[in-house]
Amino acid sequence: MATIDELKDLLSQDIRQLETLADILYQEKDCLSTSDIRKLEALTGEKNTLLEQIRERAKLKIRLLVNMGFRPESGAPSRFIRSAGLADVHALWEDADKRLKACQELNHTNSRVVSHLQKRLSRLTDIFRGVAGHQKLYGAQGEQKAVSHSTILASA
């Protein structure tokens, strides 16, 4: 029974930290919109610390579930927990999973904002270099590159 209590404790910690992570991601979005770099750096440090702790707990949860008879190749852990009749553990698992997905969506939104800001900076850089009116090609990573008269496209 101690294993179940330990699993509940780990899931409760996940839920608390995922809530904190969501708050950090909202703050990160605000920092991106206001270009508050110092606060953004601090938030990034906090975010990385939280993510590392969540990853470590994920490993612990899987070990506990394996000790309870779960086989990772058999499917999702939530299905195992539900079939074991652990309704309270399953509710915590689902709550943590819902919060994780919400954090992933917030992070994806912030990623799109960063991508937009990078493109804007690239366009401004092109203007400063005087290549704003030139044709553009896509590089190997999908980024746009200005083609000027000095750019060599191919050689024999």
mmCIF file with all atom_site columns, C-alpha atoms in Angstrom:
data_model
loop_
_atom_site.group_PDB
_atom_site.id
_atom_site.type_symbol
_atom_site.label_atom_id
_atom_site.label_alt_id
_atom_site.label_comp_id
_atom_site.label_asym_id
_atom_site.label_entity_id
_atom_site.label_seq_id
_atom_site.pdbx_PDB_ins_code
_atom_site.Cartn_x
_atom_site.Cartn_y
_atom_site.Cartn_z
_atom_site.occupancy
_atom_site.B_iso_or_equiv
_atom_site.pdbx_formal_charge
_atom_site.auth_seq_id
_atom_site.auth_comp_id
_atom_site.auth_asym_id
_atom_site.auth_atom_id
_atom_site.pdbx_PDB_model_num
ATOM 1   C CA . MET A 1 1   ? 0.000  0.000  0.000   1.00 0.00 ? 1   MET A CA 1
ATOM 2   C CA . ALA A 1 2   ? 2.971  2.294  0.561   1.00 0.00 ? 2   ALA A CA 1
ATOM 3   C CA . THR A 1 3   ? 3.631  2.210  -3.201  1.00 0.00 ? 3   THR A CA 1
ATOM 4   C CA . ILE A 1 4   ? 0.180  3.599  -3.932  1.00 0.00 ? 4   ILE A CA 1
ATOM 5   C CA . ASP A 1 5   ? 0.612  6.357  -1.358  1.00 0.00 ? 5   ASP A CA 1
ATOM 6   C CA . GLU A 1 6   ? 4.004  7.219  -2.836  1.00 0.00 ? 6   GLU A CA 1
ATOM 7   C CA . LEU A 1 7   ? 2.472  7.336  -6.333  1.00 0.00 ? 7   LEU A CA 1
ATOM 8   C CA . LYS A 1 8   ? -0.293 9.637  -5.074  1.00 0.00 ? 8   LYS A CA 1
ATOM 9   C CA . ASP A 1 9   ? 2.300  11.898 -3.482  1.00 0.00 ? 9   ASP A CA 1
ATOM 10  C CA . LEU A 1 10  ? 4.327  12.077 -6.719  1.00 0.00 ? 10  LEU A CA 1
ATOM 11  C CA . LEU A 1 11  ? 1.202  12.876 -8.727  1.00 0.00 ? 11  LEU A CA 1
ATOM 12  C CA . SER A 1 12  ? 0.185  15.588 -6.251  1.00 0.00 ? 12  SER A CA 1
ATOM 13  C CA . GLN A 1 13  ? 3.639  17.135 -6.577  1.00 0.00 ? 13  GLN A CA 1
ATOM 14  C CA . ASP A 1 14  ? 3.277  16.996 -10.372 1.00 0.00 ? 14  ASP A CA 1
ATOM 15  C CA . ILE A 1 15  ? -0.064 18.778 -10.220 1.00 0.00 ? 15  ILE A CA 1
ATOM 16  C CA . ARG A 1 16  ? 1.332  21.564 -8.021  1.00 0.00 ? 16  ARG A CA 1
ATOM 17  C CA . GLN A 1 17  ? 4.411  22.033 -10.183 1.00 0.00 ? 17  GLN A CA 1
ATOM 18  C CA . LEU A 1 18  ? 2.467  21.902 -13.443 1.00 0.00 ? 18  LEU A CA 1
ATOM 19  C CA . GLU A 1 19  ? 0.244  24.663 -12.089 1.00 0.00 ? 19  GLU A CA 1
ATOM 20  C CA . THR A 1 20  ? 3.379  26.681 -11.287 1.00 0.00 ? 20  THR A CA 1
ATOM 21  C CA . LEU A 1 21  ? 4.761  25.902 -14.746 1.00 0.00 ? 21  LEU A CA 1
ATOM 22  C CA . ALA A 1 22  ? 1.564  27.188 -16.367 1.00 0.00 ? 22  ALA A CA 1
ATOM 23  C CA . ASP A 1 23  ? 1.923  30.437 -14.407 1.00 0.00 ? 23  ASP A CA 1
ATOM 24  C CA . ILE A 1 24  ? 5.536  30.746 -15.567 1.00 0.00 ? 24  ILE A CA 1
ATOM 25  C CA . LEU A 1 25  ? 4.502  30.148 -19.181 1.00 0.00 ? 25  LEU A CA 1
ATOM 26  C CA . TYR A 1 26  ? 1.885  32.909 -18.949 1.00 0.00 ? 26  TYR A CA 1
ATOM 27  C CA . GLN A 1 27  ? 4.513  35.247 -17.495 1.00 0.00 ? 27  GLN A CA 1
ATOM 28  C CA . GLU A 1 28  ? 6.920  34.197 -20.249 1.00 0.00 ? 28  GLU A CA 1
ATOM 29  C CA . LYS A 1 29  ? 4.341  35.172 -22.871 1.00 0.00 ? 29  LYS A CA 1
ATOM 30  C CA . ASP A 1 30  ? 3.964  38.582 -21.231 1.00 0.00 ? 30  ASP A CA 1
ATOM 31  C CA . CYS A 1 31  ? 7.743  39.037 -21.178 1.00 0.00 ? 31  CYS A CA 1
ATOM 32  C CA . LEU A 1 32  ? 7.943  38.158 -24.854 1.00 0.00 ? 32  LEU A CA 1
ATOM 33  C CA . SER A 1 33  ? 5.336  40.767 -25.698 1.00 0.00 ? 33  SER A CA 1
ATOM 34  C CA . THR A 1 34  ? 7.109  43.451 -23.665 1.00 0.00 ? 34  THR A CA 1
ATOM 35  C CA . SER A 1 35  ? 10.685 42.351 -24.498 1.00 0.00 ? 35  SER A CA 1
ATOM 36  C CA . ASP A 1 36  ? 11.608 42.116 -20.803 1.00 0.00 ? 36  ASP A CA 1
ATOM 37  C CA . ILE A 1 37  ? 14.776 40.070 -21.322 1.00 0.00 ? 37  ILE A CA 1
ATOM 38  C CA . ARG A 1 38  ? 15.955 40.044 -17.688 1.00 0.00 ? 38  ARG A CA 1
ATOM 39  C CA . LYS A 1 39  ? 12.702 38.677 -16.378 1.00 0.00 ? 39  LYS A CA 1
ATOM 40  C CA . LEU A 1 40  ? 12.552 36.241 -19.295 1.00 0.00 ? 40  LEU A CA 1
ATOM 41  C CA . GLU A 1 41  ? 15.988 34.850 -18.381 1.00 0.00 ? 41  GLU A CA 1
ATOM 42  C CA . ALA A 1 42  ? 14.908 34.350 -14.772 1.00 0.00 ? 42  ALA A CA 1
ATOM 43  C CA . LEU A 1 43  ? 11.696 32.645 -15.862 1.00 0.00 ? 43  LEU A CA 1
ATOM 44  C CA . THR A 1 44  ? 13.617 30.372 -18.199 1.00 0.00 ? 44  THR A CA 1
ATOM 45  C CA . GLY A 1 45  ? 15.798 29.246 -15.305 1.00 0.00 ? 45  GLY A CA 1
ATOM 46  C CA . GLU A 1 46  ? 12.737 28.545 -13.157 1.00 0.00 ? 46  GLU A CA 1
ATOM 47  C CA . LYS A 1 47  ? 11.054 26.717 -16.028 1.00 0.00 ? 47  LYS A CA 1
ATOM 48  C CA . ASN A 1 48  ? 14.080 24.500 -16.650 1.00 0.00 ? 48  ASN A CA 1
ATOM 49  C CA . THR A 1 49  ? 14.322 23.619 -12.947 1.00 0.00 ? 49  THR A CA 1
ATOM 50  C CA . LEU A 1 50  ? 10.648 22.658 -12.823 1.00 0.00 ? 50  LEU A CA 1
ATOM 51  C CA . LEU A 1 51  ? 10.897 20.595 -15.998 1.00 0.00 ? 51  LEU A CA 1
ATOM 52  C CA . GLU A 1 52  ? 13.877 18.671 -14.653 1.00 0.00 ? 52  GLU A CA 1
ATOM 53  C CA . GLN A 1 53  ? 12.009 17.884 -11.422 1.00 0.00 ? 53  GLN A CA 1
ATOM 54  C CA . ILE A 1 54  ? 8.938  16.756 -13.379 1.00 0.00 ? 54  ILE A CA 1
ATOM 55  C CA . ARG A 1 55  ? 11.111 14.498 -15.588 1.00 0.00 ? 55  ARG A CA 1
ATOM 56  C CA . GLU A 1 56  ? 12.753 12.913 -12.547 1.00 0.00 ? 56  GLU A CA 1
ATOM 57  C CA . ARG A 1 57  ? 9.367  12.237 -10.950 1.00 0.00 ? 57  ARG A CA 1
ATOM 58  C CA . ALA A 1 58  ? 8.143  10.682 -14.209 1.00 0.00 ? 58  ALA A CA 1
ATOM 59  C CA . LYS A 1 59  ? 10.952 8.133  -13.956 1.00 0.00 ? 59  LYS A CA 1
ATOM 60  C CA . LEU A 1 60  ? 10.044 7.428  -10.333 1.00 0.00 ? 60  LEU A CA 1
ATOM 61  C CA . LYS A 1 61  ? 6.360  6.979  -11.210 1.00 0.00 ? 61  LYS A CA 1
ATOM 62  C CA . ILE A 1 62  ? 7.173  4.483  -13.951 1.00 0.00 ? 62  ILE A CA 1
ATOM 63  C CA . ARG A 1 63  ? 9.426  2.526  -11.562 1.00 0.00 ? 63  ARG A CA 1
ATOM 64  C CA . LEU A 1 64  ? 6.627  2.409  -8.992  1.00 0.00 ? 64  LEU A CA 1
ATOM 65  C CA . LEU A 1 65  ? 4.133  1.270  -11.607 1.00 0.00 ? 65  LEU A CA 1
ATOM 66  C CA . VAL A 1 66  ? 6.526  -1.438 -12.830 1.00 0.00 ? 66  VAL A CA 1
ATOM 67  C CA . ASN A 1 67  ? 6.859  -2.634 -9.221  1.00 0.00 ? 67  ASN A CA 1
ATOM 68  C CA . MET A 1 68  ? 3.057  -2.842 -9.132  1.00 0.00 ? 68  MET A CA 1
ATOM 69  C CA . GLY A 1 69  ? 3.023  -5.036 -12.253 1.00 0.00 ? 69  GLY A CA 1
ATOM 70  C CA . PHE A 1 70  ? 2.812  -2.496 -15.073 1.00 0.00 ? 70  PHE A CA 1
ATOM 71  C CA . ARG A 1 71  ? 4.612  -3.413 -18.279 1.00 0.00 ? 71  ARG A CA 1
ATOM 72  C CA . PRO A 1 72  ? 5.554  -0.315 -20.359 1.00 0.00 ? 72  PRO A CA 1
ATOM 73  C CA . GLU A 1 73  ? 5.079  -2.189 -23.638 1.00 0.00 ? 73  GLU A CA 1
ATOM 74  C CA . SER A 1 74  ? 1.469  -3.026 -22.713 1.00 0.00 ? 74  SER A CA 1
ATOM 75  C CA . GLY A 1 75  ? 0.121  0.490  -23.232 1.00 0.00 ? 75  GLY A CA 1
ATOM 76  C CA . ALA A 1 76  ? -0.628 3.676  -21.384 1.00 0.00 ? 76  ALA A CA 1
ATOM 77  C CA . PRO A 1 77  ? -0.068 3.779  -17.609 1.00 0.00 ? 77  PRO A CA 1
ATOM 78  C CA . SER A 1 78  ? -3.494 5.360  -17.106 1.00 0.00 ? 78  SER A CA 1
ATOM 79  C CA . ARG A 1 79  ? -5.134 2.241  -18.526 1.00 0.00 ? 79  ARG A CA 1
ATOM 80  C CA . PHE A 1 80  ? -3.164 0.061  -16.098 1.00 0.00 ? 80  PHE A CA 1
ATOM 81  C CA . ILE A 1 81  ? -4.118 2.279  -13.146 1.00 0.00 ? 81  ILE A CA 1
ATOM 82  C CA . ARG A 1 82  ? -7.785 2.257  -14.138 1.00 0.00 ? 82  ARG A CA 1
ATOM 83  C CA . SER A 1 83  ? -7.825 -1.527 -14.622 1.00 0.00 ? 83  SER A CA 1
ATOM 84  C CA . ALA A 1 84  ? -6.178 -1.975 -11.200 1.00 0.00 ? 84  ALA A CA 1
ATOM 85  C CA . GLY A 1 85  ? -9.209 -0.293 -9.648  1.00 0.00 ? 85  GLY A CA 1
ATOM 86  C CA . LEU A 1 86  ? -7.276 2.655  -8.251  1.00 0.00 ? 86  LEU A CA 1
ATOM 87  C CA . ALA A 1 87  ? -9.895 5.332  -8.874  1.00 0.00 ? 87  ALA A CA 1
ATOM 88  C CA . ASP A 1 88  ? -8.269 8.021  -6.718  1.00 0.00 ? 88  ASP A CA 1
ATOM 89  C CA . VAL A 1 89  ? -4.848 7.453  -8.314  1.00 0.00 ? 89  VAL A CA 1
ATOM 90  C CA . HIS A 1 90  ? -6.447 7.485  -11.767 1.00 0.00 ? 90  HIS A CA 1
ATOM 91  C CA . ALA A 1 91  ? -8.145 10.815 -11.016 1.00 0.00 ? 91  ALA A CA 1
ATOM 92  C CA . LEU A 1 92  ? -4.809 12.321 -9.961  1.00 0.00 ? 92  LEU A CA 1
ATOM 93  C CA . TRP A 1 93  ? -3.128 10.867 -13.056 1.00 0.00 ? 93  TRP A CA 1
ATOM 94  C CA . GLU A 1 94  ? -5.780 12.341 -15.355 1.00 0.00 ? 94  GLU A CA 1
ATOM 95  C CA . ASP A 1 95  ? -5.568 15.735 -13.617 1.00 0.00 ? 95  ASP A CA 1
ATOM 96  C CA . ALA A 1 96  ? -1.776 15.796 -14.016 1.00 0.00 ? 96  ALA A CA 1
ATOM 97  C CA . ASP A 1 97  ? -2.089 14.719 -17.657 1.00 0.00 ? 97  ASP A CA 1
ATOM 98  C CA . LYS A 1 98  ? -4.634 17.472 -18.360 1.00 0.00 ? 98  LYS A CA 1
ATOM 99  C CA . ARG A 1 99  ? -2.355 20.087 -16.788 1.00 0.00 ? 99  ARG A CA 1
ATOM 100 C CA . LEU A 1 100 ? 0.649  18.767 -18.729 1.00 0.00 ? 100 LEU A CA 1
ATOM 101 C CA . LYS A 1 101 ? -1.222 19.086 -22.022 1.00 0.00 ? 101 LYS A CA 1
ATOM 102 C CA . ALA A 1 102 ? -2.258 22.642 -21.112 1.00 0.00 ? 102 ALA A CA 1
ATOM 103 C CA . CYS A 1 103 ? 1.395  23.507 -20.390 1.00 0.00 ? 103 CYS A CA 1
ATOM 104 C CA . GLN A 1 104 ? 2.447  21.974 -23.706 1.00 0.00 ? 104 GLN A CA 1
ATOM 105 C CA . GLU A 1 105 ? -0.091 24.155 -25.519 1.00 0.00 ? 105 GLU A CA 1
ATOM 106 C CA . LEU A 1 106 ? 1.094  27.281 -23.692 1.00 0.00 ? 106 LEU A CA 1
ATOM 107 C CA . ASN A 1 107 ? 4.700  26.417 -24.536 1.00 0.00 ? 107 ASN A CA 1
ATOM 108 C CA . HIS A 1 108 ? 3.765  25.893 -28.190 1.00 0.00 ? 108 HIS A CA 1
ATOM 109 C CA . THR A 1 109 ? 2.107  29.322 -28.244 1.00 0.00 ? 109 THR A CA 1
ATOM 110 C CA . ASN A 1 110 ? 5.232  30.911 -26.771 1.00 0.00 ? 110 ASN A CA 1
ATOM 111 C CA . SER A 1 111 ? 7.322  29.073 -29.347 1.00 0.00 ? 111 SER A CA 1
ATOM 112 C CA . ARG A 1 112 ? 5.255  30.602 -32.139 1.00 0.00 ? 112 ARG A CA 1
ATOM 113 C CA . VAL A 1 113 ? 5.742  34.069 -30.611 1.00 0.00 ? 113 VAL A CA 1
ATOM 114 C CA . VAL A 1 114 ? 9.519  33.518 -30.460 1.00 0.00 ? 114 VAL A CA 1
ATOM 115 C CA . SER A 1 115 ? 9.515  32.318 -34.076 1.00 0.00 ? 115 SER A CA 1
ATOM 116 C CA . HIS A 1 116 ? 7.610  35.422 -35.149 1.00 0.00 ? 116 HIS A CA 1
ATOM 117 C CA . LEU A 1 117 ? 10.049 37.658 -33.270 1.00 0.00 ? 117 LEU A CA 1
ATOM 118 C CA . GLN A 1 118 ? 13.003 35.883 -34.913 1.00 0.00 ? 118 GLN A CA 1
ATOM 119 C CA . LYS A 1 119 ? 11.506 36.412 -38.374 1.00 0.00 ? 119 LYS A CA 1
ATOM 120 C CA . ARG A 1 120 ? 10.893 40.072 -37.599 1.00 0.00 ? 120 ARG A CA 1
ATOM 121 C CA . LEU A 1 121 ? 14.472 40.501 -36.415 1.00 0.00 ? 121 LEU A CA 1
ATOM 122 C CA . SER A 1 122 ? 15.725 38.765 -39.555 1.00 0.00 ? 122 SER A CA 1
ATOM 123 C CA . ARG A 1 123 ? 13.729 41.135 -41.780 1.00 0.00 ? 123 ARG A CA 1
ATOM 124 C CA . LEU A 1 124 ? 15.095 44.148 -39.882 1.00 0.00 ? 124 LEU A CA 1
ATOM 125 C CA . THR A 1 125 ? 18.620 42.814 -40.238 1.00 0.00 ? 125 THR A CA 1
ATOM 126 C CA . ASP A 1 126 ? 18.066 42.394 -43.983 1.00 0.00 ? 126 ASP A CA 1
ATOM 127 C CA . ILE A 1 127 ? 16.914 46.001 -44.205 1.00 0.00 ? 127 ILE A CA 1
ATOM 128 C CA . PHE A 1 128 ? 20.010 47.215 -42.345 1.00 0.00 ? 128 PHE A CA 1
ATOM 129 C CA . ARG A 1 129 ? 22.281 45.192 -44.609 1.00 0.00 ? 129 ARG A CA 1
ATOM 130 C CA . GLY A 1 130 ? 20.513 46.531 -47.684 1.00 0.00 ? 130 GLY A CA 1
ATOM 131 C CA . VAL A 1 131 ? 19.178 43.230 -48.971 1.00 0.00 ? 131 VAL A CA 1
ATOM 132 C CA . ALA A 1 132 ? 15.511 43.865 -48.202 1.00 0.00 ? 132 ALA A CA 1
ATOM 133 C CA . GLY A 1 133 ? 14.378 43.960 -51.829 1.00 0.00 ? 133 GLY A CA 1
ATOM 134 C CA . HIS A 1 134 ? 16.317 40.880 -52.934 1.00 0.00 ? 134 HIS A CA 1
ATOM 135 C CA . GLN A 1 135 ? 14.909 37.455 -53.643 1.00 0.00 ? 135 GLN A CA 1
ATOM 136 C CA . LYS A 1 136 ? 14.841 34.908 -50.842 1.00 0.00 ? 136 LYS A CA 1
ATOM 137 C CA . LEU A 1 137 ? 15.575 31.196 -50.796 1.00 0.00 ? 137 LEU A CA 1
ATOM 138 C CA . TYR A 1 138 ? 14.973 28.621 -48.091 1.00 0.00 ? 138 TYR A CA 1
ATOM 139 C CA . GLY A 1 139 ? 17.947 27.075 -46.315 1.00 0.00 ? 139 GLY A CA 1
ATOM 140 C CA . ALA A 1 140 ? 18.385 23.501 -45.131 1.00 0.00 ? 140 ALA A CA 1
ATOM 141 C CA . GLN A 1 141 ? 16.599 24.237 -41.837 1.00 0.00 ? 141 GLN A CA 1
ATOM 142 C CA . GLY A 1 142 ? 13.657 25.989 -43.511 1.00 0.00 ? 142 GLY A CA 1
ATOM 143 C CA . GLU A 1 143 ? 14.872 29.500 -42.729 1.00 0.00 ? 143 GLU A CA 1
ATOM 144 C CA . GLN A 1 144 ? 14.748 32.224 -45.350 1.00 0.00 ? 144 GLN A CA 1
ATOM 145 C CA . LYS A 1 145 ? 18.017 33.522 -46.756 1.00 0.00 ? 145 LYS A CA 1
ATOM 146 C CA . ALA A 1 146 ? 18.396 36.598 -48.906 1.00 0.00 ? 146 ALA A CA 1
ATOM 147 C CA . VAL A 1 147 ? 20.003 36.057 -52.287 1.00 0.00 ? 147 VAL A CA 1
ATOM 148 C CA . SER A 1 148 ? 22.292 38.845 -53.333 1.00 0.00 ? 148 SER A CA 1
ATOM 149 C CA . HIS A 1 149 ? 24.576 39.149 -56.310 1.00 0.00 ? 149 HIS A CA 1
ATOM 150 C CA . SER A 1 150 ? 27.476 37.865 -54.223 1.00 0.00 ? 150 SER A CA 1
ATOM 151 C CA . THR A 1 151 ? 25.656 34.691 -53.142 1.00 0.00 ? 151 THR A CA 1
ATOM 152 C CA . ILE A 1 152 ? 26.909 31.618 -54.961 1.00 0.00 ? 152 ILE A CA 1
ATOM 153 C CA . LEU A 1 153 ? 24.071 29.209 -55.637 1.00 0.00 ? 153 LEU A CA 1
ATOM 154 C CA . ALA A 1 154 ? 26.157 26.480 -57.276 1.00 0.00 ? 154 ALA A CA 1
ATOM 155 C CA . SER A 1 155 ? 29.574 25.846 -58.643 1.00 0.00 ? 155 SER A CA 1
ATOM 156 C CA . ALA A 1 156 ? 30.952 23.364 -61.132 1.00 0.00 ? 156 ALA A CA 1
#
